[in-house]
PDB file of C-alpha atoms in Angstrom:
ATOM      1  CA  MET A 371     -70.944 173.846 -44.290  1.00  0.00           C
ATOM      2  CA  SER A 372     -67.780 175.562 -43.292  1.00  0.00           C
ATOM      3  CA  LYS A 373     -65.356 177.249 -45.641  1.00  0.00           C
ATOM      4  CA  ILE A 374     -62.717 174.697 -44.631  1.00  0.00           C
ATOM      5  CA  ASN A 375     -64.865 171.776 -45.831  1.00  0.00           C
ATOM      6  CA  ALA A 376     -65.417 173.508 -49.171  1.00  0.00           C
ATOM      7  CA  GLU A 377     -61.674 174.017 -49.531  1.00  0.00           C
ATOM      8  CA  LEU A 378     -61.020 170.328 -48.848  1.00  0.00           C
ATOM      9  CA  ASN A 379     -63.462 169.285 -51.567  1.00  0.00           C
ATOM     10  CA  PRO A 380     -63.218 171.612 -54.596  1.00  0.00           C
ATOM     11  CA  ASP A 381     -66.300 169.949 -56.198  1.00  0.00           C
ATOM     12  CA  LEU A 382     -68.494 171.511 -53.511  1.00  0.00           C
ATOM     13  CA  LYS A 383     -69.799 175.025 -53.930  1.00  0.00           C
ATOM     14  CA  VAL A 384     -71.483 176.811 -51.050  1.00  0.00           C
ATOM     15  CA  THR A 385     -73.986 179.584 -51.678  1.00  0.00           C
ATOM     16  CA  ASN A 386     -76.178 180.860 -48.864  1.00  0.00           C
ATOM     17  CA  ASP A 387     -75.734 177.557 -47.015  1.00  0.00           C
ATOM     18  CA  VAL A 388     -76.915 175.561 -50.052  1.00  0.00           C
ATOM     19  CA  ILE A 389     -74.527 172.941 -51.358  1.00  0.00           C
ATOM     20  CA  CYS A 390     -74.513 172.482 -55.146  1.00  0.00           C
ATOM     21  CA  LEU A 391     -72.895 169.277 -56.339  1.00  0.00           C
ATOM     22  CA  PRO A 392     -72.035 168.982 -60.019  1.00  0.00           C
ATOM     23  CA  ASP A 393     -73.847 166.210 -61.855  1.00  0.00           C
ATOM     24  CA  HIS A 394     -70.905 164.071 -62.886  1.00  0.00           C
ATOM     25  CA  ASN A 395     -72.963 161.434 -64.710  1.00  0.00           C
ATOM     26  CA  ALA A 396     -74.699 164.056 -66.850  1.00  0.00           C
ATOM     27  CA  LYS A 397     -71.362 165.512 -67.896  1.00  0.00           C
ATOM     28  CA  ILE A 398     -69.941 162.061 -68.643  1.00  0.00           C
ATOM     29  CA  ALA A 399     -73.086 161.180 -70.611  1.00  0.00           C
ATOM     30  CA  GLU A 400     -72.699 164.344 -72.680  1.00  0.00           C
ATOM     31  CA  LEU A 401     -69.069 163.495 -73.477  1.00  0.00           C
ATOM     32  CA  ALA A 402     -70.045 159.915 -74.382  1.00  0.00           C
ATOM     33  CA  TYR A 403     -72.827 161.238 -76.619  1.00  0.00           C
ATOM     34  CA  LEU A 404     -70.382 163.519 -78.426  1.00  0.00           C
ATOM     35  CA  LYS A 405     -68.035 160.573 -78.960  1.00  0.00           C
ATOM     36  CA  ALA A 406     -70.879 158.477 -80.400  1.00  0.00           C
ATOM     37  CA  GLU A 407     -72.019 161.376 -82.570  1.00  0.00           C
ATOM     38  CA  SER A 408     -68.505 161.859 -83.953  1.00  0.00           C
ATOM     39  CA  ARG A 409     -68.493 158.261 -85.199  1.00  0.00           C
ATOM     40  CA  GLY A 410     -71.994 158.430 -86.652  1.00  0.00           C
ATOM     41  CA  PHE A 411     -73.675 156.548 -83.781  1.00  0.00           C
ATOM     42  CA  ALA A 412     -72.342 153.249 -85.119  1.00  0.00           C
ATOM     43  CA  PRO A 413     -73.446 150.525 -82.673  1.00  0.00           C
ATOM     44  CA  GLY A 414     -71.145 148.406 -80.556  1.00  0.00           C
ATOM     45  CA  ARG A 415     -68.962 151.030 -78.851  1.00  0.00           C
ATOM     46  CA  GLU A 416     -71.370 152.415 -76.276  1.00  0.00           C
ATOM     47  CA  ILE A 417     -69.472 151.079 -73.268  1.00  0.00           C
ATOM     48  CA  GLU A 418     -66.137 152.208 -74.695  1.00  0.00           C
ATOM     49  CA  ASP A 419     -67.595 155.676 -75.324  1.00  0.00           C
ATOM     50  CA  TRP A 420     -68.774 155.870 -71.710  1.00  0.00           C
ATOM     51  CA  LEU A 421     -65.504 154.596 -70.228  1.00  0.00           C
ATOM     52  CA  GLU A 422     -63.409 156.949 -72.368  1.00  0.00           C
ATOM     53  CA  ALA A 423     -65.649 159.887 -71.468  1.00  0.00           C
ATOM     54  CA  GLU A 424     -65.462 158.964 -67.791  1.00  0.00           C
ATOM     55  CA  SER A 425     -61.686 158.723 -67.969  1.00  0.00           C
ATOM     56  CA  GLU A 426     -61.403 162.096 -69.716  1.00  0.00           C
ATOM     57  CA  TYR A 427     -63.791 163.762 -67.282  1.00  0.00           C
ATOM     58  CA  LEU A 428     -61.957 162.491 -64.222  1.00  0.00           C
ATOM     59  CA  LEU A 429     -58.570 163.766 -65.432  1.00  0.00           C
TER      60      LEU A 429
END
């Protein structure tokens, strides 16, 4: 991958011709988990937790 392509997509990191993509879903899942934990894992807000975490992560 060329340096120009890496500059166009800041999520890509090039090291010795190996491309490392961040695991977005894992990071979103961690944020959603922390949201659920902060409210005592009360059921019924799982989707809202995920969507809020996704929104925060993508900002």
